[in-house]
Short mmCIF file of C-alpha atoms in Angstrom, two decimals:
data_model
loop_
_atom_site.label_atom_id
_atom_site.label_comp_id
_atom_site.label_asym_id
_atom_site.label_seq_id
_atom_site.Cartn_x
_atom_site.Cartn_y
_atom_site.Cartn_z
CA MET A 1 72.65 4.57 -6.78
CA THR A 2 75.79 2.35 -6.85
CA THR A 3 79.46 3.05 -6.08
CA SER A 4 82.63 1.43 -7.36
CA GLY A 5 84.69 -0.92 -5.28
CA ALA A 6 84.17 -4.27 -3.66
CA PRO A 7 80.57 -5.32 -3.27
CA THR A 8 79.16 -4.92 0.22
CA ARG A 9 78.07 -8.13 1.87
CA PRO A 10 74.37 -8.18 2.61
CA ARG A 11 73.40 -7.97 6.25
CA PHE A 12 70.87 -10.39 7.68
CA LYS A 13 68.94 -9.83 10.87
CA ARG A 14 69.77 -12.53 13.38
CA SER A 15 66.92 -14.43 14.97
CA SER A 16 66.72 -14.32 18.73
CA PRO A 17 67.32 -17.59 20.65
CA ARG A 18 63.69 -17.53 21.74
CA LYS A 19 62.43 -17.23 18.14
CA LYS A 20 64.75 -20.02 17.01
CA SER A 21 63.35 -22.25 19.75
CA GLN A 22 59.78 -21.50 18.67
CA LEU A 23 60.57 -22.31 15.02
CA ARG A 24 62.33 -25.53 16.02
CA SER A 25 59.29 -26.59 18.09
CA ARG A 26 56.93 -25.97 15.18
CA ARG A 27 59.10 -28.04 12.82
CA LEU A 28 59.22 -30.90 15.33
CA ALA A 29 55.47 -30.80 15.82
CA ALA A 30 54.94 -30.89 12.08
CA GLY A 31 57.25 -33.88 11.75
CA GLU A 32 55.45 -35.74 14.52
CA ALA A 33 52.11 -35.11 12.84
CA GLU A 34 53.37 -36.55 9.55
CA ALA A 35 54.88 -39.55 11.29
CA ALA A 36 51.51 -40.23 12.91
CA GLY A 37 49.82 -40.21 9.54
CA GLY A 38 48.38 -36.71 9.90
CA PRO A 39 49.12 -33.64 7.78
CA ALA A 40 52.02 -31.39 8.64
CA LEU A 41 51.05 -28.24 10.50
CA ALA A 42 52.69 -26.19 7.78
CA ARG A 43 50.39 -27.80 5.22
CA ALA A 44 47.16 -27.52 7.20
CA PRO A 45 44.74 -25.30 5.24
CA LEU A 46 43.65 -22.14 6.99
CA PRO A 47 39.93 -21.34 7.02
CA SER A 48 38.79 -18.53 4.78
CA PRO A 49 38.36 -15.23 6.64
CA LEU A 50 34.93 -15.05 5.03
CA GLU A 51 33.87 -18.23 6.79
CA VAL A 52 35.46 -18.12 10.25
CA ASP A 53 32.94 -15.87 12.00
CA ALA A 54 29.80 -16.69 10.07
CA VAL A 55 29.60 -20.49 10.08
CA PRO A 56 29.01 -21.04 13.83
CA ARG A 57 26.07 -18.61 13.76
CA ILE A 58 24.03 -20.36 11.08
CA GLY A 59 20.55 -21.03 12.42
CA HIS A 60 17.54 -23.14 11.51
CA ALA A 61 15.26 -22.67 8.52
CA LEU A 62 12.81 -19.85 9.10
CA PRO A 63 9.15 -20.92 9.42
CA ARG A 64 6.54 -20.01 6.85
CA GLU A 65 4.89 -17.57 9.28
CA PHE A 66 8.04 -15.42 9.27
CA PHE A 67 7.32 -14.40 5.67
CA GLU A 68 3.57 -13.85 5.96
CA VAL A 69 3.83 -10.13 6.74
CA ASP A 70 3.75 -6.93 4.73
CA ALA A 71 6.73 -6.71 2.34
CA LEU A 72 7.74 -3.44 3.97
CA ASP A 73 8.04 -5.25 7.31
CA LEU A 74 9.66 -8.36 5.87
CA ALA A 75 12.39 -6.53 3.93
CA PRO A 76 14.44 -5.21 6.89
CA ARG A 77 13.83 -8.43 8.81
CA LEU A 78 15.57 -10.38 6.03
CA LEU A 79 18.84 -8.47 6.50
CA GLY A 80 21.40 -10.76 8.11
CA LYS A 81 19.43 -13.90 7.25
CA LEU A 82 21.11 -16.62 5.21
CA LEU A 83 20.38 -18.10 1.79
CA ARG A 84 21.57 -21.68 1.39
CA ARG A 85 21.78 -23.85 -1.67
CA ASP A 86 23.99 -26.90 -1.36
CA GLU A 87 27.45 -25.79 -0.18
CA VAL A 88 26.83 -22.11 -0.92
CA ILE A 89 25.59 -19.91 1.93
CA LEU A 90 25.11 -16.16 1.47
CA ARG A 91 24.24 -13.52 4.05
CA ILE A 92 21.59 -11.06 2.86
CA THR A 93 22.97 -7.50 3.03
CA GLU A 94 20.59 -5.47 0.83
CA VAL A 95 16.93 -5.80 -0.16
CA GLU A 96 14.02 -3.90 -1.71
CA ALA A 97 10.33 -4.16 -0.83
CA TYR A 98 7.58 -4.37 -3.49
CA ARG A 99 3.98 -4.09 -2.34
CA PRO A 100 0.38 -4.28 -3.61
CA ASN A 101 -0.73 -1.17 -5.53
CA ASP A 102 2.96 -0.38 -6.05
CA SER A 103 3.61 0.95 -9.57
CA ALA A 104 7.08 -0.65 -9.45
CA CYS A 105 5.86 -4.11 -8.42
CA HIS A 106 5.39 -6.91 -10.95
CA GLY A 107 2.04 -7.54 -9.30
CA ARG A 108 0.73 -4.43 -11.06
CA PHE A 109 0.28 -6.57 -14.19
CA GLY A 110 -2.05 -8.94 -12.37
CA ILE A 111 -1.68 -12.70 -12.40
CA THR A 112 0.17 -13.87 -15.51
CA ALA A 113 2.33 -16.89 -16.29
CA ARG A 114 5.35 -14.84 -15.22
CA THR A 115 3.96 -13.05 -12.17
CA ALA A 116 1.82 -15.82 -10.68
CA PRO A 117 4.47 -16.68 -8.02
CA VAL A 118 4.25 -13.12 -6.62
CA PHE A 119 0.64 -13.86 -5.68
CA GLY A 120 1.56 -17.20 -4.12
CA PRO A 121 2.10 -18.02 -0.45
CA GLY A 122 4.58 -16.01 1.60
CA GLY A 123 7.98 -17.65 1.90
CA HIS A 124 8.11 -18.94 -1.67
CA ALA A 125 10.68 -17.86 -4.26
CA TYR A 126 9.89 -15.66 -7.24
CA VAL A 127 12.71 -15.82 -9.80
CA TYR A 128 12.46 -13.87 -13.04
CA LEU A 129 14.78 -13.17 -15.96
CA CYS A 130 15.77 -9.50 -16.30
CA TYR A 131 16.90 -8.11 -19.68
CA GLY A 132 17.29 -11.69 -20.88
CA LEU A 133 20.46 -12.01 -18.78
CA HIS A 134 20.01 -11.82 -15.02
CA MET A 135 18.16 -14.18 -12.70
CA MET A 136 16.58 -12.05 -9.98
CA LEU A 137 15.65 -13.71 -6.68
CA ASN A 138 12.64 -12.39 -4.80
CA ILE A 139 11.09 -13.72 -1.61
CA VAL A 140 7.30 -13.63 -1.72
CA ALA A 141 5.77 -11.72 1.20
CA ASP A 142 2.37 -11.55 2.88
CA MET A 143 -0.55 -13.93 2.38
CA GLU A 144 -1.49 -15.83 -0.76
CA GLY A 145 -3.24 -13.63 -3.33
CA VAL A 146 -1.76 -10.31 -2.09
CA GLY A 147 0.99 -9.85 -4.72
CA ALA A 148 4.08 -8.65 -2.82
CA ALA A 149 7.74 -9.63 -2.63
CA VAL A 150 11.21 -8.61 -1.47
CA LEU A 151 14.04 -8.43 -4.01
CA ILE A 152 17.43 -9.67 -2.80
CA ARG A 153 19.82 -6.98 -4.08
CA SER A 154 23.14 -7.96 -2.49
CA CYS A 155 24.74 -10.58 -0.26
CA SER A 156 28.08 -11.43 1.31
CA PRO A 157 29.64 -14.91 1.02
CA VAL A 158 29.67 -17.22 4.03
CA THR A 159 30.61 -20.63 2.59
CA GLY A 160 31.18 -22.12 -0.86
CA LEU A 161 33.39 -19.29 -2.09
CA GLU A 162 35.01 -21.39 -4.86
CA THR A 163 31.59 -22.41 -6.20
CA ILE A 164 30.43 -18.78 -6.09
CA GLN A 165 33.52 -17.63 -7.97
CA ARG A 166 33.13 -20.36 -10.59
CA ARG A 167 29.47 -19.56 -11.20
CA ARG A 168 30.23 -15.85 -11.36
CA GLY A 169 33.34 -16.31 -13.51
CA GLN A 170 35.32 -14.05 -11.17
CA GLN A 171 38.26 -15.07 -8.98
CA THR A 172 37.82 -12.35 -6.38
CA GLU A 173 36.73 -11.93 -2.79
CA LYS A 174 35.80 -8.27 -3.27
CA PRO A 175 32.20 -7.02 -2.95
CA ILE A 176 31.85 -6.83 -6.75
CA LEU A 177 31.30 -10.60 -6.52
CA LEU A 178 27.80 -10.30 -5.00
CA THR A 179 26.67 -6.66 -5.04
CA GLY A 180 23.72 -6.72 -7.41
CA PRO A 181 20.61 -8.91 -7.72
CA GLY A 182 21.74 -10.60 -10.93
CA LYS A 183 25.03 -11.55 -9.27
CA VAL A 184 23.19 -13.15 -6.34
CA GLY A 185 21.05 -15.24 -8.68
CA GLN A 186 24.11 -16.35 -10.63
CA ALA A 187 26.08 -17.21 -7.47
CA LEU A 188 23.23 -19.46 -6.33
CA GLY A 189 22.92 -21.05 -9.77
CA LEU A 190 19.24 -20.13 -10.07
CA SER A 191 16.83 -20.34 -12.99
CA THR A 192 13.15 -19.51 -13.32
CA ASP A 193 12.46 -23.15 -12.44
CA TRP A 194 13.02 -22.11 -8.81
CA SER A 195 9.91 -19.90 -8.83
CA ASN A 196 7.25 -21.16 -6.40
CA HIS A 197 9.88 -23.10 -4.44
CA PRO A 198 9.12 -22.98 -0.67
CA LEU A 199 12.12 -21.43 1.06
CA TYR A 200 11.15 -22.75 4.51
CA THR A 201 11.56 -26.45 3.66
CA PRO A 202 14.86 -28.36 4.03
CA GLY A 203 16.97 -28.95 0.95
CA GLY A 204 17.15 -27.12 -2.34
CA LEU A 205 17.07 -23.38 -1.70
CA GLU A 206 16.19 -22.18 1.79
CA VAL A 207 16.34 -19.16 4.07
CA LEU A 208 18.03 -19.72 7.44
CA ASP A 209 18.11 -17.63 10.56
CA GLY A 210 21.21 -15.50 11.01
CA PRO A 211 22.70 -12.66 13.06
CA GLU A 212 20.68 -9.46 13.07
CA PRO A 213 22.48 -6.31 11.91
CA GLU A 214 23.32 -3.68 14.49
CA ALA A 215 22.19 -0.82 12.24
CA ILE A 216 20.23 -0.47 9.00
CA LEU A 217 20.31 2.01 6.11
CA VAL A 218 17.27 3.02 4.06
CA GLY A 219 16.70 4.81 0.78
CA PRO A 220 14.77 4.78 -2.51
CA ARG A 221 14.80 1.70 -4.71
CA VAL A 222 17.04 1.39 -7.76
CA GLY A 223 16.13 1.34 -11.46
CA ILE A 224 12.39 2.04 -11.20
CA ASP A 225 12.15 5.31 -13.14
CA TYR A 226 9.04 3.96 -14.86
CA ALA A 227 7.08 4.03 -11.58
CA SER A 228 5.00 6.90 -10.22
CA PRO A 229 6.96 9.70 -8.46
CA GLU A 230 5.77 8.73 -4.98
CA HIS A 231 6.91 5.15 -5.49
CA VAL A 232 10.24 6.19 -7.03
CA ALA A 233 10.96 8.26 -3.93
CA ALA A 234 9.62 5.76 -1.38
CA PRO A 235 12.39 4.62 1.03
CA TRP A 236 11.78 0.92 0.50
CA ARG A 237 15.40 -0.12 -0.01
CA PHE A 238 17.19 -1.50 3.07
CA ALA A 239 20.85 -2.41 3.67
CA ILE A 240 23.13 -3.39 6.53
CA ALA A 241 25.08 -0.36 7.76
CA GLY A 242 28.86 -0.63 7.78
CA THR A 243 29.22 -3.43 5.21
CA PRO A 244 30.91 -2.99 1.82
CA TRP A 245 28.57 -5.63 0.35
CA ILE A 246 26.03 -3.10 -0.95
CA SER A 247 25.26 -2.28 -4.58
CA ALA A 248 25.44 1.17 -6.17
CA PRO A 249 24.33 3.83 -5.61
CA LYS A 250 25.30 3.99 -1.95
CA ASN A 251 24.98 7.75 -1.54
CA THR A 252 21.17 7.51 -1.64
CA LEU A 253 21.08 5.51 1.60
CA TRP A 254 20.84 7.01 5.08
CA PRO A 255 20.56 5.67 8.67
CA ARG A 256 17.15 4.30 9.57
#
């Protein structure tokens, strides 16, 4: 609402002498940095909040023996571990286990040109194309010849956010960026050529040690209605509790 008459002069809050002194000190420091050939403090880029806490905790590549266990044991152990390809590092936040004699596992078809990596050594990648669109990353579990793997369902970004966004075609930092197995494969720039790649060797695509989650959620796997009832209901889906980087549905998960 406005009133007639002379316009009222705007009031500005005065800065305290102490605050003025602090601002003056910052400007002087910035000028000194530029004079010395360094960047001004005001222009120094701030680290991404996604990277600040995670980068110092990146560990070494996990050994092959880490993966040579039952898929149901490997799946929760992978939560909090890191996937690295070039400058992109993702923290694994959600997985699903697929085991021998599992009516939802690709190993049920036996060894074919597509499924052969599932029967390979533990710690190798199994990447397959889903619906002709999505590259799905699995980590082979157990010993060679068993036919078991863990599907990487969701991750959170640690480094390489711009590359992730470009590959995904989404300029966002929200969980929609990486909550879903096809999104993870796209963010890492994977193709089926990565199948059989050893994830415990330096370079390329590798799994690194990372901080263990404080609590874990479990529930039935997603999108396996074709499987037998006992396997549809089996609580072989695992996720980090308290993180938003989990795919839908979330209401089928409960504390472990």
